[in-house]
Amino acid sequence: MDYTLYLVRLGEISLKKMNRDMFEAKLKHNIKYKLRPFQSRITKQKGRMFVQVDEKAPDELVNHALATTFGIVGFAKALSCPKQFEEIVKIATTIVDEPFFNSASTFKVETVRADKTFPMKSYDISAELGHLVLGRHQNMTVDVHNPQRILYVEIRDKAYLYTSDHSGPGGLPVGTAGRGMLMLSGGIDSPVAGYRMAKRGLRLEAVYFHAYPYTSDLAKEKVIALGKILSPFCSQLHLHVVPFTDVQLHIKSHAHEEETTLLMRACMVRITTELAAQRGCKCIVTGEALSQVASQTLQSIAFTDSMTELPVFRPLIGMDKEEIVQTARAIGTFDTSILPYEDCCTIFSPKHPLVKPNLESIRNSYELMDIELLLKEALENTELIRL
Ligand code: ATP
Ligand code: MG
């Protein structure tokens, strides 16, 4: 079988000392999973991985796979040859004679000599290849500061040459930080929160609380659509849809109006904690940002935290809405998030929610509702959707 070669640049993983092997093995596994059903072979070298993919795999598929795999800082389709200068010249000629390269007007050559025994210095390799380009393509000039094209040369076990370099998402490979349960609503914030924690290596599952018919099935479809956008970044994402109507109706009829939002959030956190235990998740992730709404004040957060033994990660806690929106746009969730379907919180939300709850009295209100059985039922009727 013939393979196409991709050179993959690693970032933070290369700085790891003791457990770098674990990070690299996970990344290798995640890349292979992404490239299925095509065959691939992956080898690693300092700061790099070399991915050989069945040449039948379309470029767009491989580009999308690598551009959404955390742990990858950049990647490029590359050509390799033995470490002899005349071989390097041959490969360089192939690359610079492609219209992609020579349709530009400025370029530079950038050489990394990882193998210091190679007889030519990086500068000399770049200079020679620069002359090669100038000789073959008179329309091109060298611009070392702001070139339109760069011919990269890396001298390692072999020589590797490439030109079009793509960015990866950075971060750490999904699965290296354990598992977490993301509370995924249809809003702008929680998909961004999921993205940020997956970027730190958490393997996520997602839970959505659905209050049908108060929230329509379109709202559920919207959360599924958001999950599908997130899924490539997560390697794989399972969505648990919890039927939440009975719980909400019970809260509405048993609690003081101003406490309903906080009690509802407490119920969500209780169910999420149980679900997390069933699924081996050791933390909860939410899209809360400090003081964004009443249920996200310091006092409210202290209350919701007190309802679970698990660490609750809130990666957006210190972010402005505008900063969150920027990330939502960048990862492609924004347009779906702003579709106008109600979420269960807005429908049941009181006019004047408590902003600074007293921990003891709100915990007391929770106990008085006597809601554990309903929570158990909701959990039992949870639907699992594989995205
Ligand atoms: P988002 O934009 O993520 O919906 P928000 O600004 O609307 O957040 P809230 O509605 O108070 O804020 O929700 C805070 C967090 O609680 C959300 O980011 C999400 O993690 C979780 N959450 C809220 N509603 C739901 C739901 N129906 N299902 C699952 N999680 C939810
Ligand atoms: Mg919301």
Short mmCIF file of C-alpha atoms and ligand atoms in Angstrom, two decimals:
data_model
loop_
_atom_site.label_atom_id
_atom_site.label_comp_id
_atom_site.label_asym_id
_atom_site.label_seq_id
_atom_site.Cartn_x
_atom_site.Cartn_y
_atom_site.Cartn_z
CA MET A 1 0.00 0.00 0.00
CA ASP A 2 1.19 3.54 -0.75
CA TYR A 3 1.14 6.12 1.98
CA THR A 4 1.00 9.89 2.22
CA LEU A 5 3.33 11.29 4.85
CA TYR A 6 2.35 13.99 7.34
CA LEU A 7 4.77 15.64 9.72
CA VAL A 8 3.05 16.57 12.98
CA ARG A 9 4.51 19.14 15.39
CA LEU A 10 3.94 18.63 19.09
CA GLY A 11 3.84 21.38 21.69
CA GLU A 12 3.43 21.03 25.44
CA ILE A 13 3.83 17.24 25.25
CA SER A 14 7.46 17.68 24.25
CA LEU A 15 8.09 19.55 27.50
CA LYS A 16 6.91 16.59 29.59
CA LYS A 17 9.62 14.61 31.29
CA MET A 18 8.54 11.63 33.39
CA ASN A 19 5.37 10.62 31.60
CA ARG A 20 5.94 11.84 28.08
CA ASP A 21 5.51 8.29 26.76
CA MET A 22 1.97 8.17 28.12
CA PHE A 23 1.05 11.47 26.42
CA GLU A 24 2.58 10.37 23.13
CA ALA A 25 0.92 6.96 23.22
CA LYS A 26 -2.48 8.59 23.81
CA LEU A 27 -1.96 11.05 20.98
CA LYS A 28 -0.94 8.25 18.65
CA HIS A 29 -4.07 6.33 19.59
CA ASN A 30 -6.30 9.40 19.12
CA ILE A 31 -4.85 10.15 15.67
CA LYS A 32 -5.28 6.54 14.55
CA TYR A 33 -8.88 6.58 15.80
CA LYS A 34 -9.58 9.78 13.87
CA LEU A 35 -8.12 8.41 10.66
CA ARG A 36 -10.11 5.18 10.73
CA PRO A 37 -11.20 3.51 8.44
CA PHE A 38 -7.95 4.25 6.59
CA GLN A 39 -4.75 2.46 7.53
CA SER A 40 -2.10 4.55 9.17
CA ARG A 41 1.35 4.12 10.71
CA ILE A 42 2.67 6.54 13.25
CA THR A 43 6.23 6.95 14.45
CA LYS A 44 7.59 9.52 16.86
CA GLN A 45 10.77 11.51 17.19
CA LYS A 46 11.69 14.35 19.47
CA GLY A 47 8.99 17.03 19.14
CA ARG A 48 7.48 15.37 16.07
CA MET A 49 5.23 12.55 14.96
CA PHE A 50 5.27 11.15 11.48
CA VAL A 51 1.92 9.93 10.27
CA GLN A 52 1.72 7.78 7.19
CA VAL A 53 -1.83 7.45 5.91
CA ASP A 54 -3.17 5.27 3.13
CA GLU A 55 -2.88 7.57 0.09
CA LYS A 56 -6.56 6.91 -0.67
CA ALA A 57 -7.56 9.00 2.36
CA PRO A 58 -8.78 12.39 1.03
CA ASP A 59 -6.72 15.42 2.05
CA GLU A 60 -9.75 17.14 3.60
CA LEU A 61 -10.39 14.15 5.86
CA VAL A 62 -6.80 14.03 7.12
CA ASN A 63 -6.60 17.82 7.49
CA HIS A 64 -9.82 17.92 9.51
CA ALA A 65 -8.72 14.97 11.65
CA LEU A 66 -5.36 16.52 12.54
CA ALA A 67 -6.73 20.06 12.93
CA THR A 68 -9.16 18.82 15.61
CA THR A 69 -6.79 16.59 17.59
CA PHE A 70 -5.57 18.16 20.83
CA GLY A 71 -1.84 17.77 21.39
CA ILE A 72 -1.04 18.78 17.79
CA VAL A 73 0.41 22.25 17.32
CA GLY A 74 0.84 22.08 13.56
CA PHE A 75 1.08 19.65 10.69
CA ALA A 76 2.01 19.46 7.04
CA LYS A 77 2.04 16.99 4.20
CA ALA A 78 5.72 16.17 3.77
CA LEU A 79 8.13 14.39 1.44
CA SER A 80 11.12 12.50 2.76
CA CYS A 81 14.42 11.29 1.30
CA PRO A 82 17.79 9.94 2.45
CA LYS A 83 20.06 12.52 4.08
CA GLN A 84 22.15 13.37 1.03
CA PHE A 85 22.17 16.87 -0.33
CA GLU A 86 21.58 15.83 -3.95
CA GLU A 87 18.48 13.88 -2.82
CA ILE A 88 17.27 16.89 -0.86
CA VAL A 89 17.66 19.03 -3.97
CA LYS A 90 15.52 16.59 -5.97
CA ILE A 91 12.70 16.69 -3.45
CA ALA A 92 12.97 20.46 -3.04
CA THR A 93 12.68 20.81 -6.83
CA THR A 94 9.47 18.77 -6.84
CA ILE A 95 7.96 20.98 -4.15
CA VAL A 96 8.98 24.37 -5.51
CA ASP A 97 7.88 23.45 -9.04
CA GLU A 98 4.32 22.97 -7.79
CA PRO A 99 2.03 25.93 -8.61
CA PHE A 100 1.13 26.19 -4.92
CA PHE A 101 4.70 27.27 -4.23
CA ASN A 102 5.77 29.20 -7.31
CA SER A 103 2.52 31.11 -7.86
CA ALA A 104 3.56 33.23 -4.87
CA SER A 105 6.04 36.06 -5.30
CA THR A 106 8.07 35.82 -2.08
CA PHE A 107 9.54 32.88 -0.14
CA LYS A 108 12.17 31.76 2.29
CA VAL A 109 13.78 28.45 3.19
CA GLU A 110 13.83 27.39 6.83
CA THR A 111 16.07 24.52 7.87
CA VAL A 112 16.20 22.62 11.16
CA ARG A 113 19.20 20.35 11.57
CA ALA A 114 18.18 17.98 14.37
CA ASP A 115 20.99 15.62 13.29
CA LYS A 116 24.09 17.68 14.06
CA THR A 117 26.36 15.16 12.30
CA PHE A 118 24.94 16.23 8.94
CA PRO A 119 27.92 17.91 7.21
CA MET A 120 26.14 21.09 6.03
CA LYS A 121 24.96 23.76 8.46
CA SER A 122 21.32 24.85 8.46
CA TYR A 123 22.21 28.25 7.05
CA ASP A 124 24.10 26.69 4.12
CA ILE A 125 21.26 24.31 3.29
CA SER A 126 18.77 27.21 3.29
CA ALA A 127 21.07 29.37 1.17
CA GLU A 128 21.68 26.64 -1.45
CA LEU A 129 18.01 25.80 -1.74
CA GLY A 130 17.17 29.50 -1.90
CA HIS A 131 19.43 29.81 -4.95
CA LEU A 132 17.76 26.76 -6.45
CA VAL A 133 14.34 28.45 -6.19
CA LEU A 134 15.61 31.78 -7.56
CA GLY A 135 17.19 29.97 -10.51
CA ARG A 136 14.01 28.07 -11.40
CA HIS A 137 11.39 30.74 -10.70
CA GLN A 138 12.47 34.20 -11.71
CA ASN A 139 9.17 35.69 -10.57
CA MET A 140 10.07 34.91 -6.95
CA THR A 141 12.20 36.87 -4.49
CA VAL A 142 13.39 36.11 -0.97
CA ASP A 143 11.62 37.77 1.95
CA VAL A 144 12.93 36.49 5.27
CA HIS A 145 10.49 38.50 7.42
CA ASN A 146 7.12 38.06 5.77
CA PRO A 147 7.30 35.44 3.02
CA GLN A 148 4.19 34.15 1.26
CA ARG A 149 5.68 30.66 1.09
CA ILE A 150 8.18 28.82 3.28
CA LEU A 151 10.08 25.74 2.21
CA TYR A 152 10.79 23.83 5.42
CA VAL A 153 13.65 21.34 5.60
CA GLU A 154 14.23 19.12 8.62
CA ILE A 155 17.30 16.90 8.85
CA ARG A 156 16.54 14.01 11.19
CA ASP A 157 16.79 10.23 10.61
CA LYS A 158 15.97 11.25 7.04
CA ALA A 159 15.43 14.61 5.40
CA TYR A 160 11.86 15.88 5.50
CA LEU A 161 10.62 18.70 3.29
CA TYR A 162 7.27 20.47 3.30
CA THR A 163 5.68 23.76 2.50
CA SER A 164 2.03 24.20 3.43
CA ASP A 165 1.82 24.22 7.17
CA HIS A 166 -1.52 23.97 9.00
CA SER A 167 -2.26 24.91 12.59
CA GLY A 168 -3.41 22.31 15.07
CA PRO A 169 -5.48 23.12 18.15
CA GLY A 170 -2.62 22.72 20.70
CA GLY A 171 -3.42 21.45 24.18
CA LEU A 172 -2.96 17.93 25.52
CA PRO A 173 -4.29 14.65 24.08
CA VAL A 174 -7.84 13.82 25.08
CA GLY A 175 -7.83 11.05 27.66
CA THR A 176 -4.60 12.02 29.40
CA ALA A 177 -6.42 13.89 32.20
CA GLY A 178 -9.13 11.34 32.99
CA ARG A 179 -12.86 11.64 32.35
CA GLY A 180 -15.33 14.46 33.01
CA MET A 181 -19.09 15.00 32.70
CA LEU A 182 -19.93 18.19 30.78
CA MET A 183 -23.25 19.86 31.57
CA LEU A 184 -24.19 20.83 28.02
CA SER A 185 -27.07 23.24 27.51
CA GLY A 186 -28.05 24.78 24.19
CA GLY A 187 -26.39 28.09 25.13
CA ILE A 188 -23.17 29.76 24.06
CA ASP A 189 -21.10 29.00 27.15
CA SER A 190 -21.14 25.28 27.88
CA PRO A 191 -19.83 24.10 24.46
CA VAL A 192 -16.90 26.49 24.92
CA ALA A 193 -16.32 25.14 28.43
CA GLY A 194 -16.28 21.58 27.05
CA TYR A 195 -13.83 22.56 24.34
CA ARG A 196 -11.47 24.13 26.85
CA MET A 197 -11.44 21.15 29.18
CA ALA A 198 -11.04 18.65 26.32
CA LYS A 199 -8.07 20.79 25.31
CA ARG A 200 -6.49 20.07 28.68
CA GLY A 201 -6.83 16.34 28.05
CA LEU A 202 -10.19 15.51 29.66
CA ARG A 203 -12.23 12.83 27.94
CA LEU A 204 -15.79 14.17 28.08
CA GLU A 205 -19.27 12.81 28.20
CA ALA A 206 -22.16 15.28 28.11
CA VAL A 207 -25.45 15.56 29.97
CA TYR A 208 -28.45 17.63 28.88
CA PHE A 209 -31.55 18.27 31.01
CA HIS A 210 -34.63 18.32 28.83
CA ALA A 211 -38.00 19.59 30.03
CA TYR A 212 -40.35 18.39 27.33
CA PRO A 213 -42.90 19.79 26.36
CA TYR A 214 -41.87 23.06 28.03
CA THR A 215 -38.75 22.88 25.92
CA SER A 216 -39.40 21.59 22.41
CA ASP A 217 -37.63 18.75 20.68
CA LEU A 218 -35.98 21.43 18.56
CA ALA A 219 -34.10 22.50 21.69
CA LYS A 220 -32.90 18.91 22.11
CA GLU A 221 -31.90 18.75 18.43
CA LYS A 222 -29.91 21.91 18.97
CA VAL A 223 -27.95 20.34 21.84
CA ILE A 224 -27.34 17.25 19.70
CA ALA A 225 -26.08 19.52 16.91
CA LEU A 226 -23.73 21.27 19.37
CA GLY A 227 -22.50 17.90 20.60
CA LYS A 228 -21.76 16.87 17.02
CA ILE A 229 -19.66 20.01 16.49
CA LEU A 230 -17.73 19.30 19.70
CA SER A 231 -17.40 15.59 19.08
CA PRO A 232 -14.32 15.65 16.77
CA PHE A 233 -12.40 17.59 19.44
CA CYS A 234 -13.44 15.02 22.05
CA SER A 235 -12.47 11.99 19.91
CA GLN A 236 -15.92 10.69 20.68
CA LEU A 237 -18.83 12.15 22.65
CA HIS A 238 -21.78 10.47 24.30
CA LEU A 239 -24.76 12.62 25.24
CA HIS A 240 -27.08 11.71 28.11
CA VAL A 241 -30.50 13.32 27.84
CA VAL A 242 -32.24 13.48 31.22
CA PRO A 243 -36.05 13.92 31.27
CA PHE A 244 -36.30 16.82 33.69
CA THR A 245 -39.94 17.98 33.50
CA ASP A 246 -41.23 16.22 36.60
CA VAL A 247 -38.33 17.51 38.67
CA GLN A 248 -38.98 21.07 37.53
CA LEU A 249 -42.71 20.88 38.15
CA HIS A 250 -42.05 19.51 41.62
CA ILE A 251 -39.66 22.38 42.39
CA LYS A 252 -42.15 24.92 41.07
CA SER A 253 -44.93 23.61 43.30
CA HIS A 254 -42.82 22.97 46.45
CA ALA A 255 -40.33 25.83 46.68
CA HIS A 256 -40.35 29.60 47.15
CA GLU A 257 -40.34 31.25 43.76
CA GLU A 258 -37.05 33.12 44.24
CA GLU A 259 -35.26 29.89 45.18
CA THR A 260 -36.44 27.82 42.18
CA THR A 261 -33.47 28.51 39.90
CA LEU A 262 -30.91 27.53 42.51
CA LEU A 263 -32.84 24.44 43.56
CA MET A 264 -33.12 23.39 39.94
CA ARG A 265 -29.37 23.77 39.54
CA ALA A 266 -28.85 21.74 42.69
CA CYS A 267 -30.98 18.93 41.19
CA MET A 268 -29.00 19.06 37.96
CA VAL A 269 -25.77 18.76 39.90
CA ARG A 270 -27.10 15.83 41.98
CA ILE A 271 -28.13 13.89 38.86
CA THR A 272 -24.89 14.79 37.07
CA THR A 273 -22.90 13.47 40.04
CA GLU A 274 -24.73 10.12 39.94
CA LEU A 275 -24.37 9.86 36.19
CA ALA A 276 -20.67 10.70 36.48
CA ALA A 277 -20.23 7.85 38.96
CA GLN A 278 -21.96 5.41 36.60
CA ARG A 279 -19.74 6.49 33.72
CA GLY A 280 -16.41 6.69 35.53
CA CYS A 281 -16.22 10.49 35.32
CA LYS A 282 -14.27 12.13 38.13
CA CYS A 283 -15.28 15.76 37.63
CA ILE A 284 -18.09 17.99 36.39
CA VAL A 285 -17.63 20.74 33.78
CA THR A 286 -19.99 23.72 33.42
CA GLY A 287 -20.09 26.93 31.39
CA GLU A 288 -20.55 29.22 34.38
CA ALA A 289 -18.78 32.61 34.56
CA LEU A 290 -18.61 34.59 37.78
CA SER A 291 -21.64 36.87 38.27
CA GLN A 292 -22.96 36.33 34.73
CA VAL A 293 -26.43 35.53 36.13
CA ALA A 294 -27.96 35.11 39.62
CA SER A 295 -27.04 31.44 39.85
CA GLN A 296 -23.39 32.23 39.13
CA THR A 297 -22.58 34.58 42.01
CA LEU A 298 -19.98 33.50 44.53
CA GLN A 299 -22.68 32.52 47.05
CA SER A 300 -24.72 30.60 44.46
CA ILE A 301 -21.64 28.75 43.25
CA ALA A 302 -20.75 27.85 46.82
CA PHE A 303 -24.21 26.29 47.15
CA THR A 304 -24.08 24.26 43.91
CA ASP A 305 -20.56 23.11 44.81
CA SER A 306 -21.87 21.91 48.16
CA MET A 307 -24.27 19.57 46.33
CA THR A 308 -21.50 17.38 44.91
CA GLU A 309 -18.37 15.63 46.14
CA LEU A 310 -16.79 15.96 42.70
CA PRO A 311 -14.57 18.83 41.62
CA VAL A 312 -16.55 21.22 39.40
CA PHE A 313 -14.45 22.75 36.64
CA ARG A 314 -15.64 26.11 35.32
CA PRO A 315 -13.06 27.08 32.71
CA LEU A 316 -15.00 30.26 31.78
CA ILE A 317 -15.19 31.56 35.34
CA GLY A 318 -13.00 34.60 34.65
CA MET A 319 -14.08 35.32 31.09
CA ASP A 320 -16.25 38.12 29.67
CA LYS A 321 -19.15 37.15 27.44
CA GLU A 322 -17.37 38.72 24.47
CA GLU A 323 -14.31 36.52 25.01
CA ILE A 324 -16.52 33.44 25.25
CA VAL A 325 -18.32 34.44 22.04
CA GLN A 326 -14.99 34.75 20.25
CA THR A 327 -14.07 31.18 21.13
CA ALA A 328 -17.57 29.95 20.25
CA ARG A 329 -17.15 31.48 16.79
CA ALA A 330 -13.66 30.03 16.39
CA ILE A 331 -14.76 26.48 17.22
CA GLY A 332 -17.94 26.75 15.15
CA THR A 333 -20.60 26.43 17.87
CA PHE A 334 -21.80 30.05 17.95
CA ASP A 335 -24.30 29.99 15.08
CA THR A 336 -25.99 26.90 16.49
CA SER A 337 -25.96 28.23 20.06
CA ILE A 338 -27.90 31.36 19.10
CA LEU A 339 -30.76 29.47 17.44
CA PRO A 340 -33.83 30.75 19.27
CA TYR A 341 -35.08 27.74 21.22
CA GLU A 342 -35.93 28.17 24.88
CA ASP A 343 -33.92 26.25 27.42
CA CYS A 344 -35.50 24.73 30.48
CA CYS A 345 -34.06 27.37 32.82
CA THR A 346 -35.60 30.33 31.01
CA ILE A 347 -39.10 28.87 31.06
CA PHE A 348 -39.20 28.18 34.76
CA SER A 349 -37.11 31.14 35.84
CA PRO A 350 -38.52 33.42 38.54
CA LYS A 351 -38.77 37.20 38.13
CA HIS A 352 -36.45 37.85 41.07
CA PRO A 353 -34.10 34.93 41.65
CA LEU A 354 -32.00 34.84 44.80
CA VAL A 355 -28.61 36.37 44.14
CA LYS A 356 -26.89 35.83 47.50
CA PRO A 357 -28.40 32.71 49.01
CA ASN A 358 -27.70 31.80 52.62
CA LEU A 359 -26.08 28.40 52.37
CA GLU A 360 -27.83 26.89 55.35
CA SER A 361 -31.31 28.10 54.46
CA ILE A 362 -31.12 27.12 50.79
CA ARG A 363 -29.81 23.68 51.71
CA ASN A 364 -32.71 23.40 54.10
CA SER A 365 -35.16 24.32 51.29
CA TYR A 366 -33.58 21.59 49.18
CA GLU A 367 -34.11 18.97 51.89
CA LEU A 368 -37.71 20.10 52.44
CA MET A 369 -38.61 19.47 48.79
CA ASP A 370 -38.07 15.73 49.34
CA ILE A 371 -37.08 15.26 45.72
CA GLU A 372 -34.57 12.37 45.78
CA LEU A 373 -37.02 9.80 44.37
CA LEU A 374 -37.84 11.99 41.38
CA LEU A 375 -34.13 12.51 40.72
CA LYS A 376 -33.63 8.76 40.77
CA GLU A 377 -36.47 8.26 38.29
CA ALA A 378 -35.10 10.94 35.97
CA LEU A 379 -31.72 9.25 36.03
CA GLU A 380 -33.24 5.85 35.28
CA ASN A 381 -35.07 7.24 32.24
CA THR A 382 -32.03 8.96 30.80
CA GLU A 383 -31.48 8.42 27.10
CA LEU A 384 -27.99 7.76 25.74
CA ILE A 385 -27.16 9.24 22.34
CA ARG A 386 -23.85 8.42 20.64
CA LEU A 387 -22.75 11.40 18.59
P1 ATP B 1 -24.98 28.34 28.63
O1 ATP B 1 -24.71 29.42 27.64
O2 ATP B 1 -23.92 27.29 28.65
O3 ATP B 1 -26.37 27.78 28.49
P2 ATP B 1 -25.89 30.20 30.54
O4 ATP B 1 -25.14 31.48 30.47
O5 ATP B 1 -27.19 30.13 29.85
O6 ATP B 1 -24.92 29.05 30.04
P3 ATP B 1 -27.08 28.98 32.85
O7 ATP B 1 -28.31 28.74 32.11
O8 ATP B 1 -27.15 29.56 34.22
O9 ATP B 1 -26.06 29.90 32.09
O10 ATP B 1 -26.28 27.66 32.97
C1 ATP B 1 -25.03 27.58 33.57
C2 ATP B 1 -24.39 26.25 33.21
O11 ATP B 1 -25.22 25.17 33.70
C3 ATP B 1 -24.31 26.03 31.72
O12 ATP B 1 -23.15 26.59 31.16
C4 ATP B 1 -24.32 24.52 31.64
O13 ATP B 1 -23.04 24.00 31.93
C5 ATP B 1 -25.27 24.13 32.75
N1 ATP B 1 -26.67 24.00 32.24
C6 ATP B 1 -27.65 24.94 32.21
N2 ATP B 1 -28.77 24.44 31.68
C7 ATP B 1 -28.52 23.15 31.36
C8 ATP B 1 -29.28 22.07 30.77
N3 ATP B 1 -30.54 22.24 30.39
N4 ATP B 1 -28.67 20.89 30.61
C9 ATP B 1 -27.38 20.70 30.99
N5 ATP B 1 -26.63 21.65 31.54
C10 ATP B 1 -27.17 22.87 31.72
MG MG B 2 -28.21 28.43 29.33
#
